[in-house]
Amino acid sequence: MDSQTSQASQASHPPQSPHTFQVDLRGLVDLLSHHLYSSPKVYLRELLQNAVDAITARRADEPGAPARVRLYAEGGALRVEDTGVGLTEADVHSLLATIGRSSKRAEGLQEVRSDFLGQFGIGLLACFVVAERIRVVSRSARTPGAPPVEWTASDDGSYTVRTLPDAERPEPGTTVHLVARAGAAEWLTPGRVEALARDFGSLLPYDVRVGDEAVTDLPAPWDRPHPGPSARRVALARHCHDLFGFTPLDTIDLSVPLAGIRGVAYVLPSAVSPAQRAGHRVHLKGMLLTERAEQLLPDWAFFVRCVLDTDSLRPTASREALYEDETLAGVREALGERIRAWLTGLAAGDPERLAAFLSVHHLGVKALARHDREMLRTMLPWLPFETTDGRLSLEEFAQRHPVLHFTRTVEEYRQVAPIASAQGIGVINGGYTYDSELVQALPSVRPGTVVTELDAETVTAHLDAVDPAEELALSGFLAAARARLDPLGCDVVLRAFHPLSVPALHLDDRDARHEQARADAEAQADDLWAGILGSLRGSAPRARLVLNHLNPLVRRISALPDPELIGTATESLYGQALLMAQRPLRPADSALLNRAFIGLLEWATHSEDGQA
């Protein structure tokens, strides 16, 4: 209104004395901006929520009432107009003067309704995060004879309320005026307001515009009609790229009618860590609630990003996250079932798409299968595992081997894989995430399958023993070798095995490694800790270096007459076996390798000098 009209209005309707909010407003603004809301941008969501709630309330009484929200940003100020239920002077005092009351508890709006999004009073005061002054002009649709009312508040905590002439607001509804506070003008620029309105309000059920530009874009992308499945898949892939910045491998419809949920899950095109929690976009009755909902899906479904709308989930106080309750738990389980059904459908009818998916996200499916026997049974022909026969599914591997041996660590597998393969022992590398659990669960879905953990004793038992007479003839060699490795907690045994190119095999298990670590710690500890660690001494079998009697190098070493040289050569074989198994080297192992290398160089150069 112009200045003359304003002056005349003030003359005929003098403002009341300033009131003070019943809380410390400066402290409240600090709480909202630094502790409750993640960003000042939520002020616009609060304004949209108030407008949508007001229209919803009016339409409950007048189904044909207009449903418009208009936003106008200019010169560091913002005006938001709605055609909602409006307020009387009594409403203003009860809703805006007392922080924490909501429009659902006001006169005529006593019952809390599921159709409302927010709290009118606290929502308006949230605007002080970006504004130094708020002015509200409203006229009630429920009390047609009531005059328009004006409420003006400053960030110093004071406010005034006055009635206005009918001409100031001839139609029911509310207009909110904001004036930017120092340093916050950027949040009220036309471009920023339009971008925020589109982000928050694209799925709102009413006509929302910034100036003349429409904000709402209905129906939602997942509800739009398309000529066929392929066209729909292309359209959703475009939506995913616009929203999340990637083109999905596939899309999964997420529909839970009982919970009022509709949306889609987009399958990520690249592998991600199971520990990485994807942020999902959740709209509450059309209003964007959060872009970072982490608890929406089961933990195993880390390979998808979701966008959905719901009218049943409960927001937290900040309305930027979901409240963890029984409803959310039920929705999480239901959405997990939808993703599980999609996987089962691919396995039954589209193996090519399933193979493409598993080539990227087999880890996520394994995470699901370890707790879901039906999923394990469905995925058996598809999930890849590292085995001594190459990368195979458990089903293929079980068809080849009557007994499935597995190792619990990658290091153990690397130790035994070449030797086990040559001996015809089928071994699965269970050292990767979830693999050992799945292998052990195999008999529950494939009755009759025998699964056993492979340890050093089993491998040694499959290697051919050396003729007793030959081993007796090499007793001096074996004694020198054992004496050299005994300080390292390692025994030496002689066996005959293939391939011939492998001179030595280092075998141990977790118990042996734990015992060796305890012994190393005991040797370096003071008297007190040495005594404590000594009391924990176990009876685990020691690691062993298995020498290959068929290997030419081992035969030449066993024929050496010098015990010292035999010991140095044995240390070299020990170090080479550790390196072949890609085991991490302890300081003692590194020192041994250096010592053996220098010893062999000295022996070689000494021999050449002697010949010269």
Coordinates of C-alpha atoms in Angstrom, one line a residue, residues 218-566:
L218 CA 3.0 -32.8 -11.6
P219 CA 2.4 -35.6 -11.9
A220 CA 5.6 -36.9 -10.3
P221 CA 8.2 -38.4 -12.7
W222 CA 7.3 -42.0 -11.6
D223 CA 3.6 -41.4 -12.1
R224 CA 3.7 -39.9 -15.6
P225 CA 2.3 -41.9 -18.6
H226 CA 4.7 -43.2 -21.2
P227 CA 4.3 -45.0 -24.6
G228 CA 6.1 -48.1 -23.2
P229 CA 8.5 -49.5 -20.7
S230 CA 11.6 -48.4 -22.7
A231 CA 10.4 -44.8 -23.0
R232 CA 9.6 -44.8 -19.2
R233 CA 13.0 -46.1 -18.4
V234 CA 14.7 -43.4 -20.6
A235 CA 12.6 -40.7 -18.9
L236 CA 13.4 -41.8 -15.4
A237 CA 17.1 -42.1 -16.3
R238 CA 17.0 -38.5 -17.4
H239 CA 15.3 -37.5 -14.2
C240 CA 18.0 -39.4 -12.2
H241 CA 20.7 -37.6 -14.1
D242 CA 19.1 -34.2 -13.5
L243 CA 18.6 -35.0 -9.8
F244 CA 21.6 -37.0 -8.8
G245 CA 24.1 -36.4 -11.6
F246 CA 24.4 -40.0 -12.8
T247 CA 22.7 -42.3 -15.4
P248 CA 21.4 -45.4 -13.5
L249 CA 22.0 -49.0 -14.4
D250 CA 18.3 -49.6 -13.8
T251 CA 15.3 -48.2 -12.0
I252 CA 13.1 -49.9 -9.4
D253 CA 9.6 -48.8 -8.7
L254 CA 8.9 -48.3 -5.0
S255 CA 5.3 -48.4 -4.1
V256 CA 3.9 -49.1 -0.6
P257 CA 0.2 -48.1 -0.8
L258 CA -0.5 -48.8 2.8
A259 CA 2.2 -46.3 3.9
G260 CA 1.2 -43.8 1.2
I261 CA 4.6 -44.1 -0.5
R262 CA 5.4 -43.7 -4.2
G263 CA 8.8 -43.3 -5.8
V264 CA 11.7 -44.9 -7.5
A265 CA 15.1 -46.3 -6.6
Y266 CA 18.0 -45.7 -9.1
V267 CA 20.7 -48.3 -9.3
L268 CA 24.2 -46.7 -9.1
P269 CA 26.4 -47.3 -12.2
S270 CA 29.6 -47.8 -10.2
A271 CA 30.5 -49.8 -7.1
V272 CA 30.4 -48.1 -3.7
S273 CA 31.6 -49.1 -0.3
P274 CA 29.0 -50.9 2.0
A275 CA 30.0 -48.4 4.7
Q276 CA 29.0 -45.5 2.5
R277 CA 25.5 -44.3 3.4
A278 CA 23.7 -42.9 0.3
G279 CA 21.4 -39.9 0.9
H280 CA 17.9 -40.4 -0.4
R281 CA 15.4 -37.6 -1.3
V282 CA 12.2 -37.8 0.7
H283 CA 9.2 -35.6 0.0
L284 CA 6.5 -35.3 2.7
K285 CA 3.1 -34.7 1.1
G286 CA 4.9 -33.2 -1.9
M287 CA 7.3 -31.0 0.1
L288 CA 11.0 -31.9 0.0
L289 CA 11.9 -33.0 3.5
T290 CA 15.5 -34.1 3.1
E291 CA 18.1 -35.0 0.5
R292 CA 20.1 -37.1 3.0
A293 CA 17.7 -39.7 4.4
E294 CA 20.1 -42.5 5.4
Q295 CA 17.8 -44.8 7.4
L296 CA 15.2 -45.2 4.7
L297 CA 16.5 -48.5 3.2
P298 CA 18.1 -51.6 4.8
D299 CA 21.9 -51.4 5.2
W300 CA 22.5 -53.9 2.4
A301 CA 20.7 -51.8 -0.2
F302 CA 23.7 -49.3 -0.5
F303 CA 23.7 -49.7 -4.3
V304 CA 20.6 -47.5 -4.9
R305 CA 19.6 -43.9 -4.5
C306 CA 15.9 -43.2 -3.9
V307 CA 13.5 -40.4 -4.4
L308 CA 10.0 -40.8 -3.1
D309 CA 6.9 -39.0 -1.7
T310 CA 5.2 -40.1 1.5
D311 CA 2.3 -39.0 3.7
S312 CA 2.9 -41.3 6.6
L313 CA 6.5 -41.0 7.8
R314 CA 7.2 -38.7 10.7
P315 CA 9.7 -35.9 10.4
T316 CA 12.1 -34.8 13.2
A317 CA 11.8 -31.4 14.9
S318 CA 13.9 -29.7 12.2
R319 CA 11.8 -31.4 9.4
E320 CA 15.1 -32.3 7.7
A321 CA 15.2 -36.0 8.7
L322 CA 12.9 -38.9 9.4
Y323 CA 12.0 -39.9 12.9
E324 CA 13.0 -43.5 13.8
D325 CA 9.8 -45.3 14.8
E326 CA 7.8 -48.4 14.0
T327 CA 6.3 -46.8 10.9
L328 CA 9.8 -46.1 9.5
A329 CA 10.9 -49.6 10.4
G330 CA 8.0 -51.1 8.5
V331 CA 8.5 -48.9 5.5
R332 CA 12.2 -49.8 5.5
E333 CA 11.3 -53.5 5.4
A334 CA 8.7 -53.0 2.7
L335 CA 11.1 -51.0 0.5
G336 CA 13.7 -53.7 1.0
E337 CA 11.2 -56.3 -0.2
R338 CA 10.6 -54.3 -3.4
I339 CA 14.4 -54.2 -4.2
R340 CA 14.6 -57.9 -3.3
A341 CA 11.7 -58.7 -5.7
W342 CA 13.4 -56.7 -8.5
L343 CA 16.6 -58.9 -8.1
T344 CA 14.5 -62.1 -8.1
G345 CA 12.7 -60.9 -11.2
L346 CA 16.0 -60.2 -13.0
A347 CA 17.3 -63.7 -12.1
A348 CA 14.1 -65.3 -13.4
G349 CA 13.6 -63.3 -16.6
D350 CA 16.5 -61.0 -17.5
P351 CA 19.9 -62.7 -16.9
E352 CA 21.8 -60.2 -19.1
R353 CA 20.7 -57.2 -17.0
L354 CA 21.4 -59.2 -13.8
A355 CA 24.9 -60.1 -14.9
A356 CA 25.5 -56.4 -15.7
F357 CA 24.3 -55.4 -12.3
L358 CA 26.3 -58.1 -10.5
S359 CA 29.5 -57.1 -12.3
V360 CA 29.2 -53.9 -10.4
H361 CA 27.2 -54.6 -7.2
H362 CA 27.8 -58.2 -6.3
L363 CA 28.9 -57.1 -2.9
G364 CA 25.5 -55.6 -2.1
V365 CA 23.7 -58.8 -3.2
K366 CA 26.1 -60.9 -1.1
A367 CA 25.3 -58.7 1.9
L368 CA 21.6 -59.4 1.4
A369 CA 22.1 -63.2 0.7
R370 CA 24.0 -63.8 3.9
H371 CA 20.8 -63.0 5.9
D372 CA 18.3 -64.1 3.3
R373 CA 18.4 -67.8 2.5
E374 CA 15.9 -67.4 -0.3
M375 CA 18.0 -64.7 -1.9
L376 CA 21.1 -66.9 -1.6
R377 CA 19.3 -69.8 -3.3
T378 CA 18.1 -67.4 -6.1
M379 CA 21.6 -65.9 -6.6
L380 CA 23.6 -69.1 -6.3
P381 CA 24.1 -69.4 -10.1
W382 CA 25.1 -65.8 -10.4
L383 CA 27.3 -64.6 -7.5
P384 CA 31.0 -64.7 -8.4
F385 CA 33.7 -66.1 -6.1
E386 CA 37.4 -66.4 -6.4
T387 CA 38.3 -70.1 -6.5
T388 CA 41.2 -72.4 -7.5
D389 CA 39.1 -73.1 -10.7
G390 CA 38.8 -69.4 -11.6
R391 CA 35.9 -67.0 -10.9
L392 CA 32.8 -69.2 -10.5
S393 CA 29.5 -69.2 -8.8
L394 CA 29.2 -71.4 -5.7
E395 CA 26.7 -73.6 -7.7
E396 CA 29.2 -74.3 -10.5
F397 CA 32.1 -74.9 -8.0
A398 CA 30.0 -77.3 -5.9
Q399 CA 29.2 -79.3 -9.0
R400 CA 32.9 -79.8 -9.6
H401 CA 34.0 -80.7 -6.1
P402 CA 32.4 -83.0 -3.6
V403 CA 34.1 -81.1 -0.7
L404 CA 34.3 -77.3 -0.8
H405 CA 37.3 -76.0 1.1
F406 CA 37.6 -72.3 1.9
T407 CA 40.0 -70.0 3.6
R408 CA 39.0 -67.2 5.9
T409 CA 41.6 -64.7 4.7
V410 CA 43.1 -63.7 1.4
E411 CA 46.6 -64.4 2.7
E412 CA 45.7 -68.0 3.6
Y413 CA 44.2 -68.5 0.1
R414 CA 47.3 -67.1 -1.6
Q415 CA 49.5 -69.5 0.5
V416 CA 47.7 -72.6 -0.6
A417 CA 45.9 -71.9 -3.9
P418 CA 48.7 -73.0 -6.3
I419 CA 49.5 -76.1 -4.3
A420 CA 45.9 -77.1 -3.6
S421 CA 45.0 -76.6 -7.3
A422 CA 47.9 -78.9 -8.3
Q423 CA 46.7 -81.5 -5.8
G424 CA 43.1 -81.4 -7.0
I425 CA 41.8 -79.7 -3.9
G426 CA 39.0 -77.2 -4.6
V427 CA 39.5 -74.0 -2.5
I428 CA 37.3 -70.9 -2.3
N429 CA 38.8 -67.6 -1.2
G430 CA 36.6 -66.6 1.7
G431 CA 38.7 -63.6 2.6
Y432 CA 36.6 -61.0 0.9
T433 CA 33.7 -59.3 2.5
Y434 CA 30.8 -61.7 3.2
D435 CA 32.3 -64.6 1.2
S436 CA 33.2 -67.0 4.1
E437 CA 29.7 -66.5 5.6
L438 CA 28.1 -67.3 2.3
V439 CA 30.2 -70.4 1.7
Q440 CA 29.3 -71.7 5.2
A441 CA 25.6 -71.0 4.6
L442 CA 25.7 -73.1 1.3
P443 CA 24.6 -76.4 2.9
S444 CA 21.4 -74.7 4.2
V445 CA 20.2 -74.1 0.6
R446 CA 22.0 -76.9 -1.1
P447 CA 21.6 -80.0 1.0
G448 CA 24.3 -82.6 0.8
T449 CA 27.1 -80.0 0.1
V450 CA 30.1 -80.5 2.3
V451 CA 31.9 -77.3 3.3
T452 CA 35.1 -77.3 5.5
E453 CA 37.7 -74.7 6.4
L454 CA 41.1 -75.4 4.9
D455 CA 44.0 -75.2 7.3
A456 CA 47.7 -76.0 7.3
E457 CA 47.1 -79.5 8.6
T458 CA 44.7 -80.3 5.7
V459 CA 47.1 -79.0 3.1
T460 CA 50.0 -80.8 4.5
A461 CA 48.1 -84.1 4.7
H462 CA 47.3 -83.8 0.9
L463 CA 51.0 -83.5 0.1
D464 CA 53.0 -86.7 -0.7
A465 CA 55.3 -87.9 2.0
V466 CA 58.9 -88.5 1.2
D467 CA 60.3 -92.0 1.3
P468 CA 61.5 -92.7 4.9
A469 CA 64.9 -93.8 3.8
E470 CA 65.4 -90.6 1.8
E471 CA 64.2 -88.4 4.6
L472 CA 66.5 -90.2 7.0
A473 CA 69.4 -89.6 4.7
L474 CA 68.6 -85.9 4.8
S475 CA 68.3 -85.7 8.6
G476 CA 71.4 -83.5 8.9
F477 CA 70.1 -81.0 6.3
L478 CA 66.7 -80.9 8.0
A479 CA 68.3 -80.4 11.5
A480 CA 70.3 -77.4 10.2
A481 CA 67.2 -75.9 8.6
R482 CA 65.0 -76.4 11.6
A483 CA 67.6 -74.9 13.9
R484 CA 67.8 -71.8 11.8
L485 CA 64.0 -71.2 11.7
D486 CA 63.2 -72.3 15.2
P487 CA 63.7 -68.7 16.7
L488 CA 61.1 -67.5 14.2
G489 CA 58.5 -70.0 15.5
C490 CA 58.5 -72.0 12.3
D491 CA 59.0 -75.8 11.8
V492 CA 60.5 -77.4 8.6
V493 CA 59.0 -80.4 7.0
L494 CA 59.8 -82.2 3.8
R495 CA 57.1 -83.2 1.3
A496 CA 56.9 -84.0 -2.5
F497 CA 54.3 -82.0 -4.4
H498 CA 53.4 -80.2 -7.6
P499 CA 54.1 -77.9 -9.2
L500 CA 57.8 -78.6 -9.3
S501 CA 58.6 -74.9 -9.7
V502 CA 57.6 -74.1 -6.2
P503 CA 60.6 -74.8 -3.9
A504 CA 58.8 -74.1 -0.6
L505 CA 55.4 -73.4 0.9
H506 CA 54.8 -71.4 4.1
L507 CA 51.8 -72.6 6.0
D508 CA 50.1 -71.3 9.1
D509 CA 46.7 -70.5 10.4
R510 CA 45.1 -67.8 12.5
D511 CA 45.9 -69.5 15.8
A512 CA 49.5 -69.9 14.8
R513 CA 49.7 -66.2 13.8
H514 CA 48.1 -65.2 17.1
E515 CA 50.6 -67.3 19.1
Q516 CA 53.5 -65.8 17.1
A517 CA 52.3 -62.3 17.7
R518 CA 52.0 -63.0 21.4
A519 CA 55.5 -64.5 21.5
D520 CA 56.9 -61.4 19.7
A521 CA 55.1 -59.1 22.1
E522 CA 56.4 -61.1 25.1
A523 CA 60.0 -60.9 23.8
Q524 CA 59.8 -57.1 23.6
A525 CA 57.8 -56.4 26.8
D526 CA 59.1 -55.6 30.3
D527 CA 59.1 -58.1 33.1
L528 CA 55.5 -57.4 34.2
W529 CA 54.0 -57.6 30.7
A530 CA 56.2 -60.5 29.7
G531 CA 54.8 -62.4 32.7
I532 CA 51.2 -61.6 31.7
L533 CA 51.8 -62.5 28.1
G534 CA 53.6 -65.6 29.1
S535 CA 50.5 -66.8 31.0
L536 CA 48.5 -66.4 27.7
R537 CA 50.8 -68.9 25.9
G538 CA 48.7 -71.2 23.7
S539 CA 49.2 -74.7 22.4
A540 CA 48.5 -73.7 18.7
P541 CA 50.5 -75.6 16.1
R542 CA 53.5 -73.5 14.9
A543 CA 53.8 -72.3 11.3
R544 CA 55.7 -74.6 9.0
L545 CA 57.9 -74.3 6.0
V546 CA 57.2 -77.2 3.6
L547 CA 60.1 -77.9 1.4
N548 CA 59.4 -79.5 -2.0
H549 CA 61.6 -82.6 -2.3
L550 CA 60.8 -82.6 -6.1
N551 CA 62.3 -79.2 -6.7
P552 CA 65.8 -79.2 -8.1
L553 CA 66.9 -76.2 -6.0
V554 CA 65.9 -77.9 -2.8
R555 CA 67.7 -81.0 -3.8
R556 CA 70.9 -79.0 -4.4
I557 CA 70.6 -77.2 -1.1
S558 CA 70.0 -80.5 0.8
A559 CA 73.3 -81.8 -0.6
L560 CA 75.4 -78.9 0.7
P561 CA 78.0 -80.0 3.3
D562 CA 78.1 -76.7 5.2
P563 CA 75.4 -76.4 7.9
E564 CA 75.8 -72.6 8.0
L565 CA 75.2 -72.3 4.3
I566 CA 72.2 -74.6 4.6

